[in-house]
Tab-separated table of C-alpha atoms and ligand atoms in Angstrom:
chain	number	residue	atom	x	y	z
A	1	UNK	CA	1.191	-31.836	25.479
A	2	UNK	CA	2.607	-29.979	28.526
A	3	UNK	CA	1.729	-26.355	28.911
A	4	UNK	CA	4.863	-25.161	29.725
A	5	UNK	CA	6.167	-21.807	31.422
A	6	UNK	CA	7.792	-20.947	28.029
A	7	UNK	CA	4.185	-21.652	26.214
A	8	UNK	CA	2.616	-19.180	28.841
A	9	UNK	CA	5.040	-16.544	28.503
A	10	UNK	CA	5.156	-16.219	24.848
A	11	UNK	CA	1.248	-16.636	24.606
A	12	UNK	CA	1.280	-12.975	26.242
A	13	UNK	CA	3.631	-11.572	23.499
A	14	UNK	CA	2.312	-13.304	20.224
A	15	UNK	CA	-0.716	-12.487	18.394
A	16	UNK	CA	-3.151	-15.185	19.068
A	17	UNK	CA	-5.024	-17.141	18.098
A	18	UNK	CA	-2.465	-20.003	17.392
A	19	UNK	CA	-1.535	-23.435	17.489
A	20	UNK	CA	1.811	-24.242	19.199
A	21	UNK	CA	3.328	-27.627	18.400
A	22	UNK	CA	5.721	-29.829	19.524
A	23	UNK	CA	7.041	-32.391	16.840
A	24	UNK	CA	8.802	-34.623	19.692
A	25	UNK	CA	5.113	-35.733	20.202
A	26	UNK	CA	4.292	-36.716	16.682
A	27	UNK	CA	7.437	-38.639	16.730
A	28	UNK	CA	6.672	-40.675	19.644
A	29	UNK	CA	3.382	-41.338	18.421
A	30	UNK	CA	4.763	-42.767	15.200
A	31	UNK	CA	7.007	-45.082	17.129
A	32	UNK	CA	4.193	-46.180	19.917
A	33	UNK	CA	2.401	-47.712	16.712
A	34	UNK	CA	5.024	-49.343	14.959
A	35	UNK	CA	6.296	-50.799	18.240
A	36	UNK	CA	3.001	-51.961	19.332
A	37	UNK	CA	1.056	-53.096	16.304
A	38	UNK	CA	2.675	-56.282	14.823
A	39	UNK	CA	4.323	-55.247	11.214
A	40	UNK	CA	2.227	-52.586	10.757
A	41	UNK	CA	2.764	-49.711	7.959
A	42	UNK	CA	1.699	-46.382	9.086
A	43	UNK	CA	-0.269	-44.295	6.730
A	44	UNK	CA	-0.537	-40.711	8.345
A	45	UNK	CA	-4.096	-39.350	7.199
A	46	UNK	CA	-2.694	-35.916	6.109
A	47	UNK	CA	-6.001	-34.163	6.438
A	48	UNK	CA	-5.250	-34.102	10.359
A	49	UNK	CA	-2.521	-31.778	9.879
A	50	UNK	CA	-0.833	-31.167	6.963
A	51	UNK	CA	1.876	-28.705	7.693
A	52	UNK	CA	4.854	-29.535	5.904
A	53	UNK	CA	7.104	-30.045	8.953
A	54	UNK	CA	4.785	-32.725	10.246
A	55	UNK	CA	4.800	-34.276	6.753
A	56	UNK	CA	8.495	-33.834	6.806
A	57	UNK	CA	9.160	-35.255	9.885
A	58	UNK	CA	7.159	-38.527	9.377
A	59	UNK	CA	8.504	-38.964	5.604
A	60	UNK	CA	11.972	-39.110	7.312
A	61	UNK	CA	10.594	-41.634	10.105
A	62	UNK	CA	9.625	-43.802	6.848
A	63	UNK	CA	6.009	-43.134	7.056
A	64	UNK	CA	3.219	-43.592	4.097
A	65	UNK	CA	0.356	-41.502	3.730
A	66	UNK	CA	-3.182	-41.505	3.524
A	67	UNK	CA	-4.221	-38.993	0.729
A	68	UNK	CA	-7.990	-37.736	0.024
A	69	UNK	CA	-7.353	-34.901	-3.048
A	70	UNK	CA	-5.388	-34.069	-5.911
A	71	UNK	CA	-4.187	-31.310	-3.411
A	72	UNK	CA	-3.024	-33.539	-0.677
A	73	UNK	CA	-1.112	-35.432	-3.165
A	74	UNK	CA	0.633	-32.784	-5.152
A	75	UNK	CA	1.746	-31.449	-1.590
A	76	UNK	CA	3.094	-34.743	-0.609
A	77	UNK	CA	4.947	-35.205	-3.745
A	78	UNK	CA	6.287	-31.709	-3.511
A	79	UNK	CA	7.696	-32.432	-0.131
A	80	UNK	CA	9.720	-35.518	-1.853
A	81	UNK	CA	7.013	-38.053	-0.155
A	82	UNK	CA	7.624	-40.704	-3.244
A	83	UNK	CA	4.111	-41.967	-4.758
A	84	UNK	CA	4.577	-45.366	-3.513
A	85	UNK	CA	4.250	-44.137	-0.131
A	86	UNK	CA	0.265	-42.745	-0.644
A	87	UNK	CA	-2.755	-44.385	-0.508
A	88	UNK	CA	-5.686	-42.755	-2.119
A	89	UNK	CA	-8.182	-43.384	0.643
A	90	UNK	CA	-11.028	-41.375	-0.043
A	91	UNK	CA	-13.844	-43.430	-1.768
A	92	UNK	CA	-15.305	-40.184	-3.281
A	93	UNK	CA	-12.863	-39.285	-6.398
A	94	UNK	CA	-13.440	-37.274	-9.528
A	95	UNK	CA	-11.938	-39.351	-12.398
A	96	UNK	CA	-9.563	-36.443	-13.389
A	97	UNK	CA	-8.105	-37.215	-9.939
A	98	UNK	CA	-7.756	-40.890	-10.211
A	99	UNK	CA	-5.892	-40.322	-13.631
A	100	UNK	CA	-3.729	-38.161	-12.038
A	101	UNK	CA	-2.865	-40.187	-8.971
A	102	UNK	CA	-2.187	-43.277	-11.429
A	103	UNK	CA	-0.317	-41.199	-13.897
A	104	UNK	CA	2.204	-40.038	-10.830
A	105	UNK	CA	2.361	-43.846	-9.626
A	106	UNK	CA	-0.020	-44.149	-6.805
A	107	UNK	CA	-0.930	-47.558	-6.381
A	108	UNK	CA	-3.668	-48.305	-3.480
A	109	UNK	CA	-7.326	-46.932	-4.168
A	110	UNK	CA	-10.432	-47.212	-1.437
A	111	UNK	CA	-13.785	-48.276	-2.748
A	112	UNK	CA	-17.050	-48.760	-1.554
A	113	UNK	CA	-19.574	-48.427	-4.276
A	114	UNK	CA	-19.543	-50.053	-7.969
A	115	UNK	CA	-19.478	-46.560	-9.683
A	116	UNK	CA	-15.940	-45.991	-7.961
A	117	UNK	CA	-14.732	-49.573	-9.190
A	118	UNK	CA	-15.497	-48.730	-12.674
A	119	UNK	CA	-14.028	-45.106	-12.555
A	120	UNK	CA	-10.861	-46.536	-10.934
A	121	UNK	CA	-10.734	-49.780	-13.780
A	122	UNK	CA	-11.263	-46.905	-16.397
A	123	UNK	CA	-8.862	-44.026	-15.286
A	124	UNK	CA	-6.198	-46.166	-13.035
A	125	UNK	CA	-6.253	-49.668	-14.734
A	126	UNK	CA	-4.921	-52.561	-12.849
A	127	UNK	CA	-4.429	-50.824	-9.695
A	128	UNK	CA	-4.597	-52.310	-6.222
A	129	UNK	CA	-8.267	-51.348	-4.752
A	130	UNK	CA	-9.596	-52.272	-1.069
A	131	UNK	CA	-13.068	-52.252	-0.162
A	132	UNK	CA	-14.341	-50.315	2.521
A	133	UNK	CA	-16.868	-52.018	5.228
A	134	UNK	CA	-18.979	-49.662	7.414
A	135	UNK	CA	-18.945	-49.832	11.226
A	136	UNK	CA	-21.363	-49.018	13.582
A	137	UNK	CA	-19.248	-46.028	14.876
A	138	UNK	CA	-20.471	-46.579	18.481
A	139	UNK	CA	-18.522	-44.964	21.045
A	140	UNK	CA	-16.747	-42.767	18.818
A	141	UNK	CA	-16.779	-38.572	18.776
A	142	UNK	CA	-16.776	-38.467	15.025
A	143	UNK	CA	-18.432	-41.479	13.413
A	144	UNK	CA	-17.142	-41.965	9.846
A	145	UNK	CA	-19.404	-44.846	8.360
A	146	UNK	CA	-22.619	-43.711	7.244
A	147	UNK	CA	-21.348	-41.568	4.301
A	148	UNK	CA	-18.565	-44.007	3.917
A	149	UNK	CA	-18.177	-47.795	3.778
A	150	UNK	CA	-20.797	-50.327	3.157
A	151	UNK	CA	-22.052	-53.615	4.426
A	152	UNK	CA	-19.788	-56.894	4.525
A	153	UNK	CA	-21.963	-58.374	1.224
A	154	UNK	CA	-21.411	-55.409	-0.565
A	155	UNK	CA	-17.868	-54.980	-0.056
A	156	UNK	CA	-17.632	-58.672	-1.220
A	157	UNK	CA	-19.640	-58.166	-4.481
A	158	UNK	CA	-17.648	-54.463	-5.042
A	159	UNK	CA	-14.134	-56.530	-4.736
A	160	UNK	CA	-15.289	-59.474	-6.931
A	161	UNK	CA	-16.823	-56.901	-9.561
A	162	UNK	CA	-13.228	-54.838	-9.017
A	163	UNK	CA	-11.362	-58.330	-9.991
A	164	UNK	CA	-13.611	-59.175	-13.041
A	165	UNK	CA	-12.494	-55.584	-14.269
A	166	UNK	CA	-8.983	-56.294	-14.296
A	167	UNK	CA	-8.139	-54.541	-11.276
A	168	UNK	CA	-6.034	-55.871	-8.317
A	169	UNK	CA	-8.496	-56.919	-5.303
A	170	UNK	CA	-6.246	-55.986	-3.046
A	171	UNK	CA	-7.738	-55.843	0.844
A	172	UNK	CA	-10.236	-54.478	3.252
A	173	UNK	CA	-10.431	-51.229	5.243
A	174	UNK	CA	-12.590	-49.618	7.871
A	175	UNK	CA	-12.817	-46.840	10.209
A	176	UNK	CA	-14.054	-47.200	13.895
A	177	UNK	CA	-15.144	-43.872	14.054
A	178	UNK	CA	-12.451	-40.890	15.244
A	179	UNK	CA	-11.703	-40.536	18.682
A	180	UNK	CA	-12.950	-44.244	19.244
A	181	UNK	CA	-13.180	-44.991	23.154
A	182	UNK	CA	-13.937	-48.823	22.550
A	183	UNK	CA	-11.338	-51.220	22.098
A	184	UNK	CA	-13.657	-53.861	21.437
A	185	UNK	CA	-14.955	-52.060	18.353
A	186	UNK	CA	-11.427	-52.719	16.533
A	187	UNK	CA	-12.145	-56.534	16.980
A	188	UNK	CA	-15.497	-56.448	15.510
A	189	UNK	CA	-14.408	-54.948	12.407
A	190	UNK	CA	-11.525	-57.615	12.082
A	191	UNK	CA	-13.905	-59.844	12.400
A	192	UNK	CA	-16.151	-58.329	9.642
A	193	UNK	CA	-13.215	-58.265	7.656
A	194	UNK	CA	-12.361	-61.761	7.840
A	195	UNK	CA	-15.517	-62.506	6.393
A	196	UNK	CA	-14.637	-60.379	3.147
A	197	UNK	CA	-11.279	-62.653	3.064
A	198	UNK	CA	-13.143	-65.882	3.563
A	199	UNK	CA	-15.925	-65.433	0.906
A	200	UNK	CA	-13.536	-64.025	-1.717
A	201	UNK	CA	-11.085	-66.821	-0.998
A	202	UNK	CA	-14.091	-69.406	-2.097
A	203	UNK	CA	-14.415	-67.526	-5.074
A	204	UNK	CA	-10.886	-67.632	-6.194
A	205	UNK	CA	-9.770	-64.071	-5.215
A	206	UNK	CA	-7.056	-63.826	-2.630
A	207	UNK	CA	-6.970	-60.513	-0.873
A	208	UNK	CA	-3.591	-59.770	1.074
A	209	UNK	CA	-4.191	-56.599	2.913
A	210	UNK	CA	-6.133	-55.459	5.830
A	211	UNK	CA	-6.147	-51.683	6.470
A	212	UNK	CA	-7.084	-50.741	10.272
A	213	UNK	CA	-8.233	-47.330	9.522
A	214	UNK	CA	-7.938	-44.045	12.120
A	215	UNK	CA	-9.701	-44.034	15.178
A	216	UNK	CA	-7.263	-43.925	18.216
A	217	UNK	CA	-8.301	-41.399	20.468
A	218	UNK	CA	-6.247	-38.491	22.136
A	219	UNK	CA	-6.742	-37.562	25.590
A	220	UNK	CA	-9.542	-34.754	26.419
A	221	UNK	CA	-12.118	-34.827	29.415
A	222	UNK	CA	-12.476	-38.493	29.107
A	223	UNK	CA	-10.504	-41.569	29.894
A	224	UNK	CA	-8.998	-43.219	26.805
A	225	UNK	CA	-7.833	-46.668	26.383
A	226	UNK	CA	-3.931	-46.847	25.676
A	227	UNK	CA	-2.137	-47.393	22.495
A	228	UNK	CA	-0.767	-50.748	24.235
A	229	UNK	CA	-4.391	-52.236	24.998
A	230	UNK	CA	-5.538	-51.218	21.403
A	231	UNK	CA	-2.752	-53.070	20.026
A	232	UNK	CA	-3.012	-55.905	21.870
A	233	UNK	CA	-6.641	-56.144	20.806
A	234	UNK	CA	-6.054	-55.323	17.248
A	235	UNK	CA	-2.931	-58.218	17.228
A	236	UNK	CA	-4.867	-60.745	18.806
A	237	UNK	CA	-7.826	-60.174	16.632
A	238	UNK	CA	-5.886	-60.334	13.422
A	239	UNK	CA	-4.311	-63.668	14.591
A	240	UNK	CA	-7.727	-65.112	15.817
A	241	UNK	CA	-9.899	-63.899	12.663
A	242	UNK	CA	-7.189	-63.648	9.877
A	243	UNK	CA	-4.577	-65.889	10.647
A	244	UNK	CA	-5.413	-68.116	7.734
A	245	UNK	CA	-4.027	-65.165	5.245
A	246	UNK	CA	-0.284	-65.862	4.336
A	247	UNK	CA	1.816	-62.732	4.839
A	248	UNK	CA	-0.892	-60.347	5.479
A	249	UNK	CA	0.020	-56.661	4.981
A	250	UNK	CA	-1.512	-54.547	7.702
A	251	UNK	CA	-2.051	-50.658	7.046
A	252	UNK	CA	-3.348	-48.314	9.681
A	253	UNK	CA	-4.392	-44.684	8.650
A	254	UNK	CA	-3.421	-42.870	12.273
A	255	UNK	CA	-4.732	-38.987	11.870
A	256	UNK	CA	-5.902	-37.571	15.291
A	257	UNK	CA	-3.594	-39.784	17.554
A	258	UNK	CA	-0.657	-38.809	15.512
A	259	UNK	CA	-1.014	-35.143	15.985
A	260	UNK	CA	-3.618	-34.604	18.694
A	261	UNK	CA	-1.343	-34.321	21.582
A	262	UNK	CA	1.214	-32.217	19.907
A	263	UNK	CA	-0.355	-28.828	20.040
A	264	UNK	CA	-2.199	-26.476	21.764
A	265	UNK	CA	-4.376	-23.806	20.767
A	266	UNK	CA	-3.672	-20.496	22.157
A	267	UNK	CA	-6.704	-17.912	22.128
A	268	UNK	CA	-7.715	-14.610	24.178
A	269	UNK	CA	-10.741	-13.280	25.316
A	270	UNK	CA	-12.107	-10.133	23.525
A	271	UNK	CA	-15.543	-9.819	24.593
A	272	UNK	CA	-17.239	-10.313	28.054
A	273	UNK	CA	-21.259	-9.542	28.055
A	274	UNK	CA	-24.255	-9.900	30.473
A	275	UNK	CA	-27.640	-10.675	28.365
A	276	UNK	CA	-30.329	-11.482	30.743
A	277	UNK	CA	-29.012	-13.901	32.934
A	278	UNK	CA	-26.535	-15.783	30.070
A	279	UNK	CA	-23.122	-14.822	30.740
A	280	UNK	CA	-21.272	-14.601	27.521
A	281	UNK	CA	-17.381	-14.973	26.407
A	282	UNK	CA	-16.005	-14.205	23.064
A	283	UNK	CA	-12.401	-15.064	21.940
A	284	UNK	CA	-10.507	-15.056	18.794
A	285	UNK	CA	-10.791	-18.378	17.651
A	286	UNK	CA	-14.153	-20.288	16.812
A	287	UNK	CA	-15.882	-22.943	14.798
A	288	UNK	CA	-14.789	-21.334	11.390
A	289	UNK	CA	-11.448	-20.273	12.844
A	290	UNK	CA	-9.943	-23.431	14.307
A	291	UNK	CA	-12.434	-25.146	16.972
A	292	UNK	CA	-14.413	-26.462	14.319
A	293	UNK	CA	-15.186	-30.008	16.013
A	294	UNK	CA	-16.868	-28.375	18.561
A	295	UNK	CA	-20.059	-27.830	16.345
A	296	UNK	CA	-20.754	-31.448	17.601
A	297	UNK	CA	-19.951	-30.655	21.433
A	298	UNK	CA	-16.320	-32.110	21.011
A	299	UNK	CA	-14.899	-31.324	24.353
A	300	UNK	CA	-11.244	-29.878	24.842
A	301	UNK	CA	-9.415	-29.538	27.968
A	302	UNK	CA	-9.587	-25.820	28.409
A	303	UNK	CA	-7.159	-23.893	30.886
A	304	UNK	CA	-6.557	-19.958	31.692
A	305	UNK	CA	-3.743	-18.317	33.312
A	306	UNK	CA	-6.214	-16.225	35.466
A	307	UNK	CA	-5.874	-17.171	39.159
A	308	UNK	CA	-9.282	-16.970	40.404
A	309	UNK	CA	-10.955	-20.108	41.887
A	310	UNK	CA	-14.672	-18.621	41.987
A	311	UNK	CA	-16.102	-20.326	38.684
A	312	UNK	CA	-18.726	-19.458	36.387
A	313	UNK	CA	-20.864	-21.043	33.772
A	314	UNK	CA	-20.294	-19.159	30.540
A	315	UNK	CA	-21.526	-19.440	26.944
A	316	UNK	CA	-18.160	-19.044	24.887
A	317	UNK	CA	-18.259	-18.284	21.344
A	318	UNK	CA	-15.959	-17.257	18.459
A	319	UNK	CA	-15.379	-13.622	16.876
A	320	UNK	CA	-17.372	-14.203	13.518
A	321	UNK	CA	-20.605	-13.034	12.708
A	322	UNK	CA	-22.517	-16.346	12.685
A	323	UNK	CA	-24.159	-18.063	15.604
A	324	UNK	CA	-23.573	-21.470	14.594
A	325	UNK	CA	-19.947	-20.143	15.534
A	326	UNK	CA	-20.444	-20.892	19.435
A	327	UNK	CA	-18.358	-23.379	20.824
A	328	UNK	CA	-20.011	-24.523	24.505
A	329	UNK	CA	-22.987	-23.304	26.517
A	330	UNK	CA	-21.684	-24.440	29.617
A	331	UNK	CA	-17.985	-23.961	30.140
A	332	UNK	CA	-17.075	-23.264	33.825
A	333	UNK	CA	-14.252	-20.550	33.837
A	334	UNK	CA	-12.996	-18.091	36.330
A	335	UNK	CA	-15.802	-15.598	37.340
A	336	UNK	CA	-13.401	-12.646	36.994
A	337	UNK	CA	-11.985	-13.562	33.412
A	338	UNK	CA	-11.673	-10.703	30.893
A	339	UNK	CA	-10.352	-8.850	28.000
A	340	UNK	CA	-7.383	-9.919	26.797
A	341	UNK	CA	-6.953	-13.267	29.182
A	342	UNK	CA	-6.034	-16.361	27.527
A	343	UNK	CA	-7.699	-19.724	26.958
A	344	UNK	CA	-5.519	-22.734	26.065
A	345	UNK	CA	-7.249	-25.675	24.416
A	346	UNK	CA	-5.236	-28.832	25.193
A	347	UNK	CA	-4.409	-31.592	22.851
A	348	UNK	CA	-5.563	-29.414	19.831
A	349	UNK	CA	-3.083	-30.398	16.938
A	350	UNK	CA	-5.602	-32.783	15.154
A	351	UNK	CA	-8.533	-31.349	12.890
A	352	UNK	CA	-8.260	-27.274	14.239
A	353	UNK	CA	-5.782	-25.395	11.920
A	354	UNK	CA	-6.694	-27.505	9.164
A	355	UNK	CA	-10.011	-26.511	9.178
A	356	UNK	CA	-9.586	-23.005	9.495
A	357	UNK	CA	-11.277	-20.449	7.246
A	358	UNK	CA	-10.756	-16.927	6.298
A	359	UNK	CA	-14.551	-16.291	7.005
A	360	UNK	CA	-15.468	-12.637	7.601
A	361	UNK	CA	-11.790	-11.512	6.899
A	362	UNK	CA	-10.547	-13.099	10.033
A	363	UNK	CA	-7.631	-14.887	9.766
A	364	UNK	CA	-7.261	-18.974	10.767
A	365	UNK	CA	-4.907	-19.739	13.427
A	366	UNK	CA	-0.866	-19.816	12.678
A	367	UNK	CA	0.947	-22.663	13.563
A	368	UNK	CA	4.124	-22.093	15.527
A	369	UNK	CA	6.624	-24.952	16.781
A	370	UNK	CA	8.222	-24.779	19.926
A	371	UNK	CA	11.816	-24.530	18.771
A	372	UNK	CA	10.526	-21.238	17.091
A	373	UNK	CA	9.419	-20.056	20.065
A	374	UNK	CA	12.693	-20.443	21.539
A	375	UNK	CA	13.986	-18.120	18.744
A	376	UNK	CA	11.217	-15.668	19.510
A	377	UNK	CA	12.094	-15.896	23.054
A	378	UNK	CA	15.833	-15.399	22.597
A	379	UNK	CA	15.427	-12.230	20.238
A	380	UNK	CA	13.025	-10.661	22.728
A	381	UNK	CA	15.483	-10.917	25.652
A	382	UNK	CA	18.170	-9.356	23.269
A	383	UNK	CA	15.875	-6.566	22.151
A	384	UNK	CA	15.345	-5.581	25.830
A	385	UNK	CA	19.221	-6.056	26.533
A	386	UNK	CA	19.620	-3.524	23.691
B	401	LIG	C1	-9.821	-39.007	8.490
B	401	LIG	C2	-9.512	-40.588	8.139
B	401	LIG	C3	-8.479	-41.253	9.268
B	401	LIG	C4	-8.032	-40.858	9.956
B	401	LIG	O1	-9.105	-41.212	11.272
B	401	LIG	P1	-8.307	-40.300	13.004
B	401	LIG	O2	-9.534	-40.887	13.468
B	401	LIG	O3	-7.985	-39.105	12.558
B	401	LIG	O4	-7.273	-41.577	13.327
B	401	LIG	C5	-7.888	-42.392	8.352
B	401	LIG	N1	-8.695	-42.995	7.412
B	401	LIG	C6	-9.363	-42.182	6.677
B	401	LIG	C7	-9.991	-42.919	5.435
B	401	LIG	C8	-9.916	-41.216	6.956
B	401	LIG	O5	-10.772	-40.481	6.402
C-alpha cells in the first residue's frame, strides 16, 4: 500500500512500532481473486492476520475461512462467521479440537496421514476430508511441504482409507509454498492432483473438490507474477487436467496475498553503534515483535524519512536481548540515520503482528487502520486549535 503523507505525519506522533492497515486493499484483493479464478470459493487463511476488522470485512464480502486451531474457530464464530464457512485446514489436530469443530458444525477437514483419518473418523464421523499432496516448494520464500502433505500414491491410499472408514473422501489440496514466484508450480500441482482424482475414480471413489491452497505472492524486492497470470494458469490447468470431473468445486486459501499489501510496519531507530568495522542499527521491532519472517532473510522494501542520499551498509537488529533478533546483516540506509528516525517496512500486512510476542516484556506492534488515523489527526488539530 502507498506510504502517504498522512501516514508519515502520524508516524512522528504515535508510539512505534505499529502496523498501519488500509482495508480497501483487502477488499480489492478479495475481488481480484473471485473475478479472475473461475467459480472459486475463497477461504481466507486466518493465520496471516486475524484482526477482527479484517475477518468482519471478508465475512461481509462473502468469504469463507481456513482455520488451524480451536482458538481460530472460536474467534471466527464470535465474529458471526457461520461454521459452514470454515475449513479445518491444519493436518495436525488434537482429537478434542476435531470433536469441537464437528460439534459446532464444521464440515471440511484436511488430512495427510492415516492417523489423522482415524482421528476424524472417530471424532467427526461422516465429515468431508481432503488429502494434501506435497509440492516441491521450489521458487517460494516459505516452502510449506516437507512438514505438510505427502506423495500422490500416499494421498490416494489415505483417501481410500478415509472412504472405508465412512468419511466423505472429498478432494485434494496442496500449497505451492508461500510467496511463490513461479506460475508453473500451480500447473504441476494441479496435474498431480488430477492423478489422485483419476486413481480414486477407478476405485469407485469420486472426489469433487480441488483446494489450491495459498502461495500467491506480494510485491517486495523481487518481481512477482500478477494475479491475472496466476489465475490464467490455474483456470487452464483445471480445464486441462480436471475437465473430466463434473461440477468440480474449487477452493483457494490465500493468506499473504489477501492482507500483505494492505499494511505498513512503522518502526523507530532506538540505537546506533559502531563495533570494530561493523555499523549496527537497532529498531523497536524485531523478529519477536512483528518482523519474524526476516529470520529466513525474507526481504521487505524498507524506507526512511531521512533525506540523505549517502548510503551505508548496516546490520539491522531488533530491541530484545537475543542475538537471533537480528533482521538483516546488509541493509543500505542513509549514513546519517539516527535515534528516533522512522523505518517503514512496506507491504507488511501478513505474518507480522500475528507473530508478535511479549518477549522481554516488550509489547508487540499494535494495528491501526487508516480511518482511525484520520480521526487521530483531526483530534490533534483540534487540540492545537484550543
Ligand atoms: C498458511 C496457509 C495458507 C496461506 O498461505 P499464503 O501463502 O499465505 O497464501 C493456506 N493454506 C494453508 C493450509 C496454510 O497453512
